[in-house]
Amino acid sequence: MTVTDQTSAPISFRPREFEVLADGTGRLLGSRCRGCGAPFFPVRAACSGCLGTDLETIRFSTTGTLYTFSVVRQSTPAFPVPYVLGYVDLPEGVRIMSQISGCEPDDVKIGMDLELAVEEFGTSPEGAPLLGYRFRPLAGRGDR
Amino acid sequence: MTTVHVIGVGMTRFGKHPDRDAADLGAEALLEAIADSGIDPRAIEGAYCGHVFQGMVTGQRILAQVGMAGLPLSNVENACSSGATAIREASLAIRAGEHDVVAAIGTEHLTTRFTGALTPDPSDPEAAVGATMPAVYAMRARRYMEEFGMTREQLALVAVKNRRHAASNPLAHFRKEITVEEVLESRPIADPLNVFDCSPVTDGAAAAILVSDRMLKRLGNGRAVRLAASSLFTGSVDTEPTSMTFEPLTRKTAEAAYERAGIGPEDVGFAEVHDCFTIAEVLRVEGLGLFGQGEYPAAVERGEADIGGRLPINPSGGLLGKGHPLGGTGVAQVVELVRQLRGEAGERQIEGARVGLAHCRGGKAVGIEGAACTVQVLVR
C-alpha cells in the first residue's frame, strides 16, 4: 500500500467490496478458501464449501460475460432510471450484479463480453464524489 | 410427537386501508380466526406474529387490541416468508409440547411503508448497485425465456390467470379480470416485466389458530385441517454460479415437506405459491416438482393451472391478484388452503380438494440463492 495525497485520493463507494487503485483502475474484492479453493463475493468469514475459516482476500479479474440483464425503469430515488442491471460471470467463478454502461440498452445481449469500469457512483455525506463500478462492453468487441 | 391442526382462520380484505394500521388489521384477522375456531380465547397459550416493515412489537399491539396481552409472543421477520415462518414457529411450539393452542398472525400495512420497487436491505452490496426485486426477477425471466423459449405472452398469462382467480375472491386486492394485451401494455417496471407482472403494494392481515392432537380431541372440531408439514430453509451460499432458472432452495424445502407429510408432488391437489412476479410462479411450481422444468408456461396456456384444471395454482388469486402484504402473505395462503379443504371457498372452490400446498420465498442477500423459503402441506 502506498500512501498518496489523502485529499485527492479516490474514494470507493463500498471499500469492502471495491478497491480503487492509485492508477485509477478498480478491482472487485472477495475471498478464496485456502482449504478448498472456493471463491466468494463479497468477502466472507468462512467457506460454505468446507466451512474452513482460512480465507484470503482476492482481487477478481476485470473481465466477464453477461449471464442475464434487465433495463430497470422504476427504482429508488438514488438510482435515476432507466439503467441496465445485469449479472456478470467472472473467470474466478463468481457472479456479480452490476450496472451495464457504455452501450445502448438495445445492444445489451446475454453472453456478451464485458470489462469493469470505474465510474462515479454518488457522493459521500461530505459531498465528495464516490467511485463505483459498472461493466461495459469489452473494448474491441462488438460493433462499437 | 403430536401432529398440528388448524382449527380456525381469519383474513382481512386485502387492498389499501388508509384509515387503519397493521395492528388494526392483525386484530381483525385474529378475532375472525378465533370466532371461526369456536375456541375460548382464554385457551390460547402463545402467539407468533410475522411482519417485515411494521417496526417493533407489532404483535403485542395486536394482542393489546383484542385484550389478550399477557401471552408469550414472538415477532418474526423472514422477509416475504415472515407470516409462513410464524405458522411454522407456532407449529413447532405445539410439536415440542410447550403449548396446545397457538395463534399465528401475519400483517403488513405496506402502503404507509414504501412506494415503488422493493429493494434488498441498503447494507447489501447488490442494493448498492441498484438492485430492485422486480429487476432481479426480470433478469431471471429473461434468462428463462432464453433457455426455454417461453414467450412474453405465456408469461403474461400467469397474471391473467391469477387476476381471473382473484375476481372470484371477495377479499382480493384486484377484482377485475385483465387480458394479455393489458399486461403487455401496462407500465414497464424492469424489462421484460411490466406492472401487471408484479404483485401490488397491499395492506392486509391473516391469522390462524393451531392446536395439538389432544386439544383437537377435547374440542371435537369437525372442520379442522391437519398441518402435515411446515418446512423452512435459507438458501445456500453459492461456491460457483448456478442456474437462475431453477430453484434448488424451493426443491429442498419442498422435499423436506413431502417427506414429513408422507406424500409426493403427485399427491398435491392444488397450491398457493409465491407469485410475487409472473416469472416467480413459473420458477416456484417447477422447483416444487409440480410441473417439469421448462413446462409450466405451456401448461398455463392449456389451462392446467386454472381452477378446474389439472392442478390449480393460486386459486385465491395469488400475490398477483389477491395482493402481497409481505408479512400477511404466508398466513393468508394457509387461510386459502383451509377454506378450500373445508369446501368453503365459494365461487372459486376446487372440487375434491384434499391436499393443499403453500409456498413462500422471500428476501435477497448477496451470494445466496434465496433468503427464506417455506412449504406448508395441509391435508383434510
Short mmCIF file of C-alpha atoms in Angstrom, two decimals:
data_model
loop_
_atom_site.label_atom_id
_atom_site.label_comp_id
_atom_site.label_asym_id
_atom_site.label_seq_id
_atom_site.Cartn_x
_atom_site.Cartn_y
_atom_site.Cartn_z
CA MET A 1 0.00 0.00 0.00
CA THR A 2 1.40 3.38 -0.93
CA VAL A 3 0.17 6.36 0.94
CA THR A 4 -0.74 9.10 -1.50
CA ASP A 5 -2.10 12.57 -1.03
CA GLN A 6 -5.18 11.75 1.04
CA THR A 7 -7.06 14.86 -0.01
CA SER A 8 -7.12 13.78 -3.65
CA ALA A 9 -7.23 10.01 -3.14
CA PRO A 10 -10.18 8.45 -4.91
CA ILE A 11 -12.87 7.18 -2.56
CA SER A 12 -14.59 3.86 -3.22
CA PHE A 13 -18.33 3.85 -2.67
CA ARG A 14 -18.01 0.46 -0.92
CA PRO A 15 -14.38 -0.10 0.19
CA ARG A 16 -15.11 -3.59 1.47
CA GLU A 17 -16.13 -4.80 -1.97
CA PHE A 18 -14.47 -2.44 -4.38
CA GLU A 19 -10.92 -1.11 -4.29
CA VAL A 20 -9.86 1.92 -6.30
CA LEU A 21 -6.13 1.69 -7.04
CA ALA A 22 -3.75 4.63 -7.23
CA ASP A 23 -3.70 4.39 -11.05
CA GLY A 24 -7.45 4.99 -11.11
CA THR A 25 -8.40 1.43 -12.01
CA GLY A 26 -10.64 -0.61 -9.76
CA ARG A 27 -10.86 -4.17 -8.52
CA LEU A 28 -13.72 -6.12 -7.02
CA LEU A 29 -12.71 -7.83 -3.80
CA GLY A 30 -13.75 -11.20 -2.47
CA SER A 31 -12.49 -14.27 -0.70
CA ARG A 32 -10.90 -17.53 -1.75
CA CYS A 33 -10.82 -20.51 0.60
CA ARG A 34 -7.26 -21.69 1.12
CA GLY A 35 -8.63 -25.12 2.00
CA CYS A 36 -10.84 -25.98 -0.99
CA GLY A 37 -10.32 -23.09 -3.36
CA ALA A 38 -13.96 -21.91 -3.44
CA PRO A 39 -14.33 -18.24 -4.43
CA PHE A 40 -16.79 -15.81 -2.86
CA PHE A 41 -18.14 -12.34 -3.47
CA PRO A 42 -18.22 -10.41 -1.22
CA VAL A 43 -15.54 -11.14 1.40
CA ARG A 44 -16.69 -13.94 3.73
CA ALA A 45 -15.66 -15.03 7.20
CA ALA A 46 -15.83 -18.75 6.43
CA CYS A 47 -16.17 -21.04 3.41
CA SER A 48 -19.58 -22.50 2.62
CA GLY A 49 -17.91 -25.39 0.77
CA CYS A 50 -15.74 -26.80 3.57
CA LEU A 51 -16.61 -24.42 6.45
CA GLY A 52 -12.91 -23.60 6.82
CA THR A 53 -12.03 -20.16 8.14
CA ASP A 54 -8.67 -19.80 6.37
CA LEU A 55 -9.73 -17.43 3.63
CA GLU A 56 -7.62 -14.98 1.66
CA THR A 57 -8.91 -11.73 0.24
CA ILE A 58 -8.51 -11.67 -3.53
CA ARG A 59 -8.93 -9.19 -6.37
CA PHE A 60 -11.11 -10.53 -9.13
CA SER A 61 -10.46 -10.31 -12.85
CA THR A 62 -11.86 -7.22 -14.52
CA THR A 63 -13.50 -9.02 -17.44
CA GLY A 64 -16.51 -11.32 -17.56
CA THR A 65 -19.54 -12.40 -19.55
CA LEU A 66 -23.15 -11.33 -19.13
CA TYR A 67 -25.40 -14.07 -17.68
CA THR A 68 -28.63 -12.05 -17.86
CA PHE A 69 -29.85 -8.45 -17.60
CA SER A 70 -32.81 -6.11 -17.34
CA VAL A 71 -33.49 -2.50 -18.22
CA VAL A 72 -34.71 -1.05 -14.93
CA ARG A 73 -37.44 1.56 -15.38
CA GLN A 74 -38.61 2.01 -11.80
CA SER A 75 -36.21 2.18 -8.87
CA THR A 76 -35.40 4.20 -5.78
CA PRO A 77 -34.57 7.93 -5.88
CA ALA A 78 -30.86 7.05 -5.53
CA PHE A 79 -30.88 5.46 -8.99
CA PRO A 80 -32.19 7.57 -11.88
CA VAL A 81 -33.93 5.39 -14.45
CA PRO A 82 -33.55 3.84 -16.89
CA TYR A 83 -30.41 1.84 -16.25
CA VAL A 84 -29.29 -1.60 -17.27
CA LEU A 85 -28.69 -4.09 -14.47
CA GLY A 86 -27.00 -7.41 -15.12
CA TYR A 87 -25.31 -10.43 -13.64
CA VAL A 88 -21.72 -10.81 -14.82
CA ASP A 89 -19.87 -14.13 -14.54
CA LEU A 90 -16.18 -13.67 -13.75
CA PRO A 91 -13.47 -16.24 -14.62
CA GLU A 92 -12.80 -16.98 -10.93
CA GLY A 93 -16.30 -18.48 -10.65
CA VAL A 94 -18.37 -15.75 -9.08
CA ARG A 95 -21.43 -13.93 -10.41
CA ILE A 96 -21.53 -10.20 -9.75
CA MET A 97 -24.53 -7.92 -10.03
CA SER A 98 -23.60 -4.71 -11.78
CA GLN A 99 -24.99 -1.95 -13.88
CA ILE A 100 -24.03 -2.17 -17.55
CA SER A 101 -22.91 1.07 -19.18
CA GLY A 102 -21.18 2.23 -22.33
CA CYS A 103 -23.78 0.99 -24.79
CA GLU A 104 -27.44 1.41 -25.67
CA PRO A 105 -29.84 -0.87 -23.75
CA ASP A 106 -30.92 -2.40 -27.07
CA ASP A 107 -27.35 -3.53 -27.72
CA VAL A 108 -27.02 -5.48 -24.47
CA LYS A 109 -27.06 -9.24 -25.10
CA ILE A 110 -26.79 -12.32 -22.91
CA GLY A 111 -23.30 -13.78 -23.31
CA MET A 112 -21.58 -10.54 -24.29
CA ASP A 113 -18.02 -9.91 -23.10
CA LEU A 114 -17.67 -7.12 -20.57
CA GLU A 115 -14.98 -5.28 -18.68
CA LEU A 116 -15.06 -3.43 -15.39
CA ALA A 117 -15.05 0.36 -15.50
CA VAL A 118 -14.58 2.80 -12.64
CA GLU A 119 -17.39 5.33 -12.69
CA GLU A 120 -18.82 7.94 -10.39
CA PHE A 121 -21.35 6.45 -8.03
CA GLY A 122 -22.98 9.15 -5.95
CA THR A 123 -21.33 11.32 -3.35
CA SER A 124 -20.19 10.87 0.25
CA PRO A 125 -22.08 12.55 3.11
CA GLU A 126 -19.40 15.27 2.90
CA GLY A 127 -20.14 15.81 -0.77
CA ALA A 128 -17.03 14.15 -2.20
CA PRO A 129 -17.54 12.16 -5.39
CA LEU A 130 -17.54 8.40 -4.83
CA LEU A 131 -16.20 5.86 -7.28
CA GLY A 132 -18.00 2.63 -8.02
CA TYR A 133 -18.08 0.07 -10.78
CA ARG A 134 -20.09 -0.67 -13.84
CA PHE A 135 -19.33 -3.18 -16.58
CA ARG A 136 -19.02 -2.04 -20.20
CA PRO A 137 -18.70 -3.91 -23.48
CA LEU A 138 -15.11 -5.17 -23.76
CA ALA A 139 -13.07 -2.75 -25.88
CA GLY A 140 -12.52 -4.05 -29.40
CA ARG A 141 -15.53 -6.38 -29.21
CA GLY A 142 -18.94 -5.90 -30.73
CA ASP A 143 -19.73 -3.15 -33.18
CA ARG A 144 -18.80 -0.14 -31.12
CA MET B 1 -44.96 -36.26 18.94
CA THR B 2 -48.25 -34.57 18.26
CA THR B 3 -49.41 -33.51 14.83
CA VAL B 4 -50.73 -29.98 14.39
CA HIS B 5 -54.19 -28.93 13.23
CA VAL B 6 -55.60 -25.62 12.04
CA ILE B 7 -58.99 -25.10 13.66
CA GLY B 8 -59.73 -21.50 12.69
CA VAL B 9 -58.68 -18.92 10.13
CA GLY B 10 -59.36 -15.24 9.51
CA MET B 11 -58.29 -12.67 6.99
CA THR B 12 -58.97 -9.02 6.27
CA ARG B 13 -59.82 -7.72 2.85
CA PHE B 14 -56.51 -7.20 1.03
CA GLY B 15 -56.00 -3.81 -0.57
CA LYS B 16 -55.46 -0.26 0.56
CA HIS B 17 -56.55 0.55 4.11
CA PRO B 18 -55.67 4.24 4.58
CA ASP B 19 -57.60 4.59 7.84
CA ARG B 20 -56.17 1.56 9.62
CA ASP B 21 -52.75 0.29 10.68
CA ALA B 22 -51.01 -3.08 10.85
CA ALA B 23 -52.28 -3.75 14.37
CA ASP B 24 -55.88 -2.94 13.42
CA LEU B 25 -55.68 -5.34 10.53
CA GLY B 26 -53.99 -8.04 12.59
CA ALA B 27 -56.62 -7.70 15.31
CA GLU B 28 -59.46 -8.08 12.81
CA ALA B 29 -57.90 -11.23 11.35
CA LEU B 30 -57.17 -12.70 14.77
CA LEU B 31 -60.70 -12.10 16.07
CA GLU B 32 -62.14 -13.73 12.97
CA ALA B 33 -59.82 -16.72 13.35
CA ILE B 34 -60.84 -17.14 16.99
CA ALA B 35 -64.55 -16.91 16.13
CA ASP B 36 -64.05 -19.33 13.22
CA SER B 37 -62.34 -21.84 15.52
CA GLY B 38 -65.04 -21.61 18.16
CA ILE B 39 -62.35 -21.73 20.86
CA ASP B 40 -62.48 -19.68 24.05
CA PRO B 41 -59.77 -17.05 23.52
CA ARG B 42 -58.55 -17.75 27.06
CA ALA B 43 -57.38 -21.16 25.82
CA ILE B 44 -54.78 -19.56 23.50
CA GLU B 45 -51.38 -20.06 25.14
CA GLY B 46 -48.99 -18.23 22.84
CA ALA B 47 -48.68 -16.32 19.60
CA TYR B 48 -46.28 -15.60 16.74
CA CYS B 49 -46.61 -12.55 14.54
CA GLY B 50 -44.93 -12.19 11.14
CA HIS B 51 -44.31 -8.76 9.64
CA VAL B 52 -41.46 -7.03 7.81
CA PHE B 53 -41.64 -3.23 7.91
CA GLN B 54 -44.03 -2.61 10.81
CA GLY B 55 -41.44 -1.79 13.46
CA MET B 56 -41.10 -3.03 16.99
CA VAL B 57 -43.62 -5.23 18.80
CA THR B 58 -46.42 -5.11 16.27
CA GLY B 59 -47.64 -8.50 17.53
CA GLN B 60 -48.02 -7.07 21.03
CA ARG B 61 -50.04 -4.18 19.63
CA ILE B 62 -52.38 -6.71 18.05
CA LEU B 63 -52.82 -8.70 21.27
CA ALA B 64 -53.40 -5.48 23.21
CA GLN B 65 -56.13 -4.51 20.75
CA VAL B 66 -58.02 -7.73 21.41
CA GLY B 67 -57.44 -7.84 25.17
CA MET B 68 -55.08 -10.80 25.01
CA ALA B 69 -51.75 -9.31 26.09
CA GLY B 70 -50.00 -11.37 28.75
CA LEU B 71 -49.19 -14.30 26.47
CA PRO B 72 -45.74 -15.33 25.28
CA LEU B 73 -45.43 -13.76 21.82
CA SER B 74 -42.58 -13.55 19.34
CA ASN B 75 -42.45 -11.24 16.36
CA VAL B 76 -40.79 -12.98 13.44
CA GLU B 77 -39.17 -11.46 10.37
CA ASN B 78 -38.16 -13.53 7.35
CA ALA B 79 -38.92 -11.08 4.53
CA CYS B 80 -41.83 -12.30 2.41
CA SER B 81 -41.83 -15.61 4.31
CA SER B 82 -42.45 -13.89 7.66
CA GLY B 83 -46.08 -14.98 8.01
CA ALA B 84 -45.27 -18.50 6.89
CA THR B 85 -42.47 -18.56 9.44
CA ALA B 86 -44.96 -17.54 12.14
CA ILE B 87 -47.08 -20.57 11.17
CA ARG B 88 -44.02 -22.79 11.38
CA GLU B 89 -42.93 -21.40 14.75
CA ALA B 90 -46.45 -21.90 16.11
CA SER B 91 -46.45 -25.48 14.87
CA LEU B 92 -43.03 -26.14 16.43
CA ALA B 93 -44.20 -24.84 19.81
CA ILE B 94 -47.06 -27.33 19.64
CA ARG B 95 -44.94 -30.22 18.36
CA ALA B 96 -42.43 -29.56 21.12
CA GLY B 97 -45.22 -30.00 23.66
CA GLU B 98 -44.86 -26.50 25.06
CA HIS B 99 -48.33 -25.33 24.02
CA ASP B 100 -51.63 -26.88 22.92
CA VAL B 101 -53.17 -23.78 21.31
CA VAL B 102 -51.16 -21.13 19.47
CA ALA B 103 -52.16 -18.23 17.25
CA ALA B 104 -50.15 -17.34 14.15
CA ILE B 105 -50.67 -13.87 12.73
CA GLY B 106 -49.24 -12.13 9.69
CA THR B 107 -49.76 -8.45 8.99
CA GLU B 108 -48.43 -5.58 6.93
CA HIS B 109 -49.52 -2.02 6.30
CA LEU B 110 -47.35 -1.69 3.25
CA THR B 111 -48.88 1.41 1.67
CA THR B 112 -47.54 3.57 4.51
CA ARG B 113 -44.08 1.98 4.48
CA PHE B 114 -42.90 2.44 0.92
CA THR B 115 -43.86 3.04 -2.67
CA GLY B 116 -42.43 1.69 -5.86
CA ALA B 117 -39.96 -1.13 -6.16
CA LEU B 118 -38.95 -3.14 -3.11
CA THR B 119 -35.18 -3.35 -2.69
CA PRO B 120 -32.84 -5.54 -0.62
CA ASP B 121 -31.60 -4.07 2.67
CA PRO B 122 -29.45 -0.98 1.99
CA SER B 123 -26.44 -2.69 3.59
CA ASP B 124 -26.40 -5.31 0.84
CA PRO B 125 -23.77 -4.87 -1.92
CA GLU B 126 -26.40 -5.56 -4.57
CA ALA B 127 -28.71 -2.86 -3.20
CA ALA B 128 -25.74 -0.51 -3.51
CA VAL B 129 -25.54 -1.01 -7.28
CA GLY B 130 -29.24 -0.58 -7.92
CA ALA B 131 -30.84 -3.96 -7.25
CA THR B 132 -34.62 -3.97 -7.01
CA MET B 133 -36.70 -7.08 -6.53
CA PRO B 134 -38.53 -6.59 -9.85
CA ALA B 135 -35.16 -6.26 -11.60
CA VAL B 136 -33.87 -9.48 -10.07
CA TYR B 137 -36.95 -11.38 -11.25
CA ALA B 138 -36.86 -9.62 -14.61
CA MET B 139 -33.34 -10.92 -15.10
CA ARG B 140 -34.49 -14.42 -14.24
CA ALA B 141 -37.41 -14.06 -16.66
CA ARG B 142 -35.08 -13.01 -19.48
CA ARG B 143 -32.81 -15.95 -18.80
CA TYR B 144 -35.78 -18.37 -18.65
CA MET B 145 -37.08 -17.04 -21.98
CA GLU B 146 -33.63 -17.55 -23.49
CA GLU B 147 -33.23 -21.11 -22.15
CA PHE B 148 -36.75 -22.48 -22.54
CA GLY B 149 -38.28 -20.37 -25.29
CA MET B 150 -41.06 -19.02 -23.11
CA THR B 151 -42.88 -16.22 -24.91
CA ARG B 152 -43.78 -12.87 -23.39
CA GLU B 153 -47.45 -13.75 -23.93
CA GLN B 154 -47.08 -17.02 -22.00
CA LEU B 155 -45.59 -15.09 -19.09
CA ALA B 156 -48.47 -12.60 -19.18
CA LEU B 157 -50.95 -15.48 -18.99
CA VAL B 158 -49.81 -16.16 -15.41
CA ALA B 159 -51.06 -12.71 -14.41
CA VAL B 160 -54.23 -13.14 -16.44
CA LYS B 161 -54.97 -16.45 -14.68
CA ASN B 162 -54.32 -15.13 -11.19
CA ARG B 163 -56.36 -11.97 -11.76
CA ARG B 164 -59.18 -14.19 -13.01
CA HIS B 165 -58.97 -16.29 -9.85
CA ALA B 166 -58.86 -13.10 -7.74
CA ALA B 167 -62.04 -11.86 -9.41
CA SER B 168 -63.91 -14.62 -7.55
CA ASN B 169 -62.21 -13.87 -4.22
CA PRO B 170 -64.14 -11.19 -2.32
CA LEU B 171 -61.06 -10.42 -0.18
CA ALA B 172 -58.67 -9.88 -3.11
CA HIS B 173 -56.93 -6.59 -3.86
CA PHE B 174 -57.86 -6.82 -7.55
CA ARG B 175 -61.35 -7.92 -8.54
CA LYS B 176 -61.21 -7.22 -12.28
CA GLU B 177 -60.02 -9.62 -14.92
CA ILE B 178 -57.29 -8.46 -17.29
CA THR B 179 -56.16 -9.53 -20.74
CA VAL B 180 -52.77 -10.47 -22.13
CA GLU B 181 -52.80 -7.21 -24.09
CA GLU B 182 -53.37 -5.20 -20.91
CA VAL B 183 -50.39 -6.93 -19.27
CA LEU B 184 -48.19 -6.24 -22.29
CA GLU B 185 -49.28 -2.61 -22.45
CA SER B 186 -49.04 -1.90 -18.73
CA ARG B 187 -46.30 0.36 -17.38
CA PRO B 188 -42.76 -1.06 -17.82
CA ILE B 189 -41.02 -1.76 -14.49
CA ALA B 190 -37.94 -3.82 -15.37
CA ASP B 191 -37.80 -5.35 -18.85
CA PRO B 192 -39.42 -7.73 -19.63
CA LEU B 193 -41.70 -7.23 -16.60
CA ASN B 194 -44.49 -4.67 -16.60
CA VAL B 195 -46.50 -3.50 -13.63
CA PHE B 196 -49.16 -6.21 -14.14
CA ASP B 197 -46.38 -8.79 -13.88
CA CYS B 198 -45.70 -7.52 -10.34
CA SER B 199 -47.63 -8.06 -7.12
CA PRO B 200 -49.15 -4.83 -5.81
CA VAL B 201 -48.37 -2.80 -2.69
CA THR B 202 -51.06 -4.16 -0.38
CA ASP B 203 -52.25 -3.75 3.20
CA GLY B 204 -53.73 -6.79 4.91
CA ALA B 205 -53.52 -9.39 7.62
CA ALA B 206 -54.39 -13.02 8.23
CA ALA B 207 -54.45 -15.31 11.25
CA ALA B 208 -54.77 -18.97 12.11
CA ILE B 209 -55.37 -20.92 15.32
CA LEU B 210 -53.27 -24.07 15.63
CA VAL B 211 -53.82 -26.88 18.14
CA SER B 212 -52.33 -30.20 19.22
CA ASP B 213 -53.92 -33.65 18.77
CA ARG B 214 -55.02 -33.71 22.35
CA MET B 215 -56.66 -30.29 22.18
CA LEU B 216 -58.39 -31.20 18.94
CA LYS B 217 -59.79 -34.29 20.61
CA ARG B 218 -61.04 -32.21 23.54
CA LEU B 219 -62.62 -29.62 21.25
CA GLY B 220 -64.04 -32.11 18.77
CA ASN B 221 -63.72 -29.57 15.95
CA GLY B 222 -65.00 -31.29 12.82
CA ARG B 223 -63.71 -28.58 10.48
CA ALA B 224 -60.06 -28.96 11.48
CA VAL B 225 -57.42 -29.31 8.78
CA ARG B 226 -54.14 -31.10 9.50
CA LEU B 227 -50.88 -29.22 9.04
CA ALA B 228 -48.97 -32.23 7.76
CA ALA B 229 -45.70 -30.38 7.21
CA SER B 230 -44.18 -26.94 7.68
CA SER B 231 -40.62 -26.68 6.41
CA LEU B 232 -38.21 -23.76 6.30
CA PHE B 233 -34.75 -23.32 4.81
CA THR B 234 -32.43 -20.49 3.97
CA GLY B 235 -30.53 -20.54 0.69
CA SER B 236 -27.03 -21.95 0.46
CA VAL B 237 -24.00 -19.80 -0.29
CA ASP B 238 -23.00 -20.42 -3.87
CA THR B 239 -19.47 -21.70 -4.44
CA GLU B 240 -19.97 -21.35 -8.19
CA PRO B 241 -22.53 -19.53 -10.33
CA THR B 242 -25.69 -21.61 -10.55
CA SER B 243 -28.74 -21.57 -12.77
CA MET B 244 -31.19 -18.78 -12.05
CA THR B 245 -33.97 -20.61 -13.89
CA PHE B 246 -34.30 -23.38 -11.33
CA GLU B 247 -34.72 -23.11 -7.55
CA PRO B 248 -32.76 -25.70 -5.56
CA LEU B 249 -33.91 -23.92 -2.38
CA THR B 250 -37.57 -24.40 -3.28
CA ARG B 251 -36.84 -28.04 -4.22
CA LYS B 252 -35.03 -28.73 -0.93
CA THR B 253 -37.76 -27.10 1.16
CA ALA B 254 -40.47 -29.00 -0.73
CA GLU B 255 -38.70 -32.34 -0.40
CA ALA B 256 -38.45 -31.88 3.35
CA ALA B 257 -42.18 -31.10 3.48
CA TYR B 258 -43.14 -34.02 1.23
CA GLU B 259 -41.12 -36.38 3.39
CA ARG B 260 -42.65 -35.10 6.63
CA ALA B 261 -46.16 -35.27 5.17
CA GLY B 262 -45.57 -38.69 3.65
CA ILE B 263 -46.61 -37.54 0.19
CA GLY B 264 -45.03 -36.72 -3.15
CA PRO B 265 -45.67 -33.83 -5.53
CA GLU B 266 -48.11 -36.06 -7.44
CA ASP B 267 -50.40 -36.07 -4.39
CA VAL B 268 -50.78 -32.28 -4.27
CA GLY B 269 -54.26 -31.26 -5.43
CA PHE B 270 -53.72 -27.51 -5.58
CA ALA B 271 -51.16 -24.97 -4.43
CA GLU B 272 -50.73 -21.40 -3.34
CA VAL B 273 -47.23 -20.37 -4.46
CA HIS B 274 -45.21 -17.21 -4.05
CA ASP B 275 -46.03 -15.40 -7.30
CA CYS B 276 -44.53 -12.04 -6.35
CA PHE B 277 -43.92 -11.73 -10.09
CA THR B 278 -45.29 -13.71 -13.02
CA ILE B 279 -41.93 -15.41 -13.59
CA ALA B 280 -41.80 -16.31 -9.89
CA GLU B 281 -44.84 -18.60 -10.23
CA VAL B 282 -43.11 -20.42 -13.09
CA LEU B 283 -39.94 -20.94 -11.06
CA ARG B 284 -41.86 -21.97 -7.92
CA VAL B 285 -44.08 -24.67 -9.37
CA GLU B 286 -41.16 -26.19 -11.26
CA GLY B 287 -38.98 -26.03 -8.15
CA LEU B 288 -41.74 -27.71 -6.16
CA GLY B 289 -41.78 -30.55 -8.69
CA LEU B 290 -45.43 -29.88 -9.55
CA PHE B 291 -44.52 -29.29 -13.20
CA GLY B 292 -41.41 -30.33 -15.15
CA GLN B 293 -38.68 -27.79 -15.77
CA GLY B 294 -39.48 -25.59 -18.72
CA GLU B 295 -43.00 -26.99 -18.97
CA TYR B 296 -45.12 -24.64 -16.88
CA PRO B 297 -45.68 -21.79 -19.38
CA ALA B 298 -47.29 -24.17 -21.89
CA ALA B 299 -49.29 -25.81 -19.08
CA VAL B 300 -50.73 -22.42 -18.10
CA GLU B 301 -51.61 -21.81 -21.74
CA ARG B 302 -53.52 -25.12 -21.77
CA GLY B 303 -55.45 -24.12 -18.64
CA GLU B 304 -53.91 -26.81 -16.43
CA ALA B 305 -53.28 -24.34 -13.59
CA ASP B 306 -56.81 -22.88 -13.65
CA ILE B 307 -59.44 -23.60 -11.03
CA GLY B 308 -61.00 -26.63 -12.69
CA GLY B 309 -57.70 -27.52 -14.37
CA ARG B 310 -55.44 -30.49 -13.65
CA LEU B 311 -53.54 -28.75 -10.85
CA PRO B 312 -54.93 -25.33 -9.84
CA ILE B 313 -52.20 -22.87 -8.89
CA ASN B 314 -53.06 -19.84 -6.77
CA PRO B 315 -56.83 -20.26 -6.65
CA SER B 316 -57.01 -17.30 -4.25
CA GLY B 317 -55.58 -15.06 -6.94
CA GLY B 318 -52.09 -15.37 -5.52
CA LEU B 319 -49.88 -12.42 -4.74
CA LEU B 320 -50.53 -11.01 -8.22
CA GLY B 321 -54.30 -10.90 -7.78
CA LYS B 322 -55.09 -11.16 -4.09
CA GLY B 323 -52.22 -8.85 -3.17
CA HIS B 324 -48.99 -9.12 -1.21
CA PRO B 325 -48.91 -7.56 2.27
CA LEU B 326 -45.49 -9.06 2.96
CA GLY B 327 -45.95 -10.43 6.48
CA GLY B 328 -49.59 -11.29 5.84
CA THR B 329 -48.96 -13.38 2.75
CA GLY B 330 -47.80 -16.69 4.25
CA VAL B 331 -50.69 -16.84 6.70
CA ALA B 332 -53.19 -15.82 4.01
CA GLN B 333 -52.01 -18.75 1.90
CA VAL B 334 -52.86 -21.08 4.78
CA VAL B 335 -56.26 -19.37 5.10
CA GLU B 336 -56.93 -20.20 1.45
CA LEU B 337 -55.79 -23.80 1.86
CA VAL B 338 -58.04 -24.29 4.89
CA ARG B 339 -61.07 -22.75 3.18
CA GLN B 340 -60.53 -24.86 0.06
CA LEU B 341 -60.01 -28.06 2.04
CA ARG B 342 -63.15 -27.39 4.09
CA GLY B 343 -65.15 -26.75 0.93
CA GLU B 344 -65.82 -23.15 1.99
CA ALA B 345 -64.15 -21.34 -0.91
CA GLY B 346 -67.38 -20.32 -2.61
CA GLU B 347 -67.16 -19.45 -6.31
CA ARG B 348 -63.52 -20.47 -6.52
CA GLN B 349 -63.96 -23.86 -4.80
CA ILE B 350 -61.74 -26.64 -6.16
CA GLU B 351 -63.77 -29.84 -6.33
CA GLY B 352 -62.42 -32.71 -4.26
CA ALA B 353 -59.55 -30.70 -2.75
CA ARG B 354 -57.80 -32.92 -0.21
CA VAL B 355 -54.09 -31.99 -0.17
CA GLY B 356 -53.03 -28.36 -0.49
CA LEU B 357 -49.53 -26.88 -0.55
CA ALA B 358 -48.40 -23.36 0.26
CA HIS B 359 -45.00 -21.98 -0.74
CA CYS B 360 -43.32 -18.73 0.25
CA ARG B 361 -39.93 -17.44 -0.67
CA GLY B 362 -38.58 -14.12 0.40
CA GLY B 363 -35.63 -11.86 0.75
CA LYS B 364 -32.45 -11.22 -1.16
CA ALA B 365 -28.95 -11.35 0.22
CA VAL B 366 -25.82 -11.24 -1.89
CA GLY B 367 -24.37 -14.63 -2.80
CA ILE B 368 -27.24 -16.83 -1.65
CA GLU B 369 -29.99 -18.23 -3.79
CA GLY B 370 -32.84 -17.00 -1.61
CA ALA B 371 -33.12 -15.82 1.96
CA ALA B 372 -36.08 -17.75 3.40
CA CYS B 373 -38.24 -20.44 1.82
CA THR B 374 -41.19 -22.21 3.39
CA VAL B 375 -43.51 -25.01 2.34
CA GLN B 376 -46.67 -25.96 4.23
CA VAL B 377 -48.74 -29.04 3.43
CA LEU B 378 -52.33 -29.15 4.65
CA VAL B 379 -54.45 -32.29 4.45
CA ARG B 380 -58.12 -32.83 5.04
#
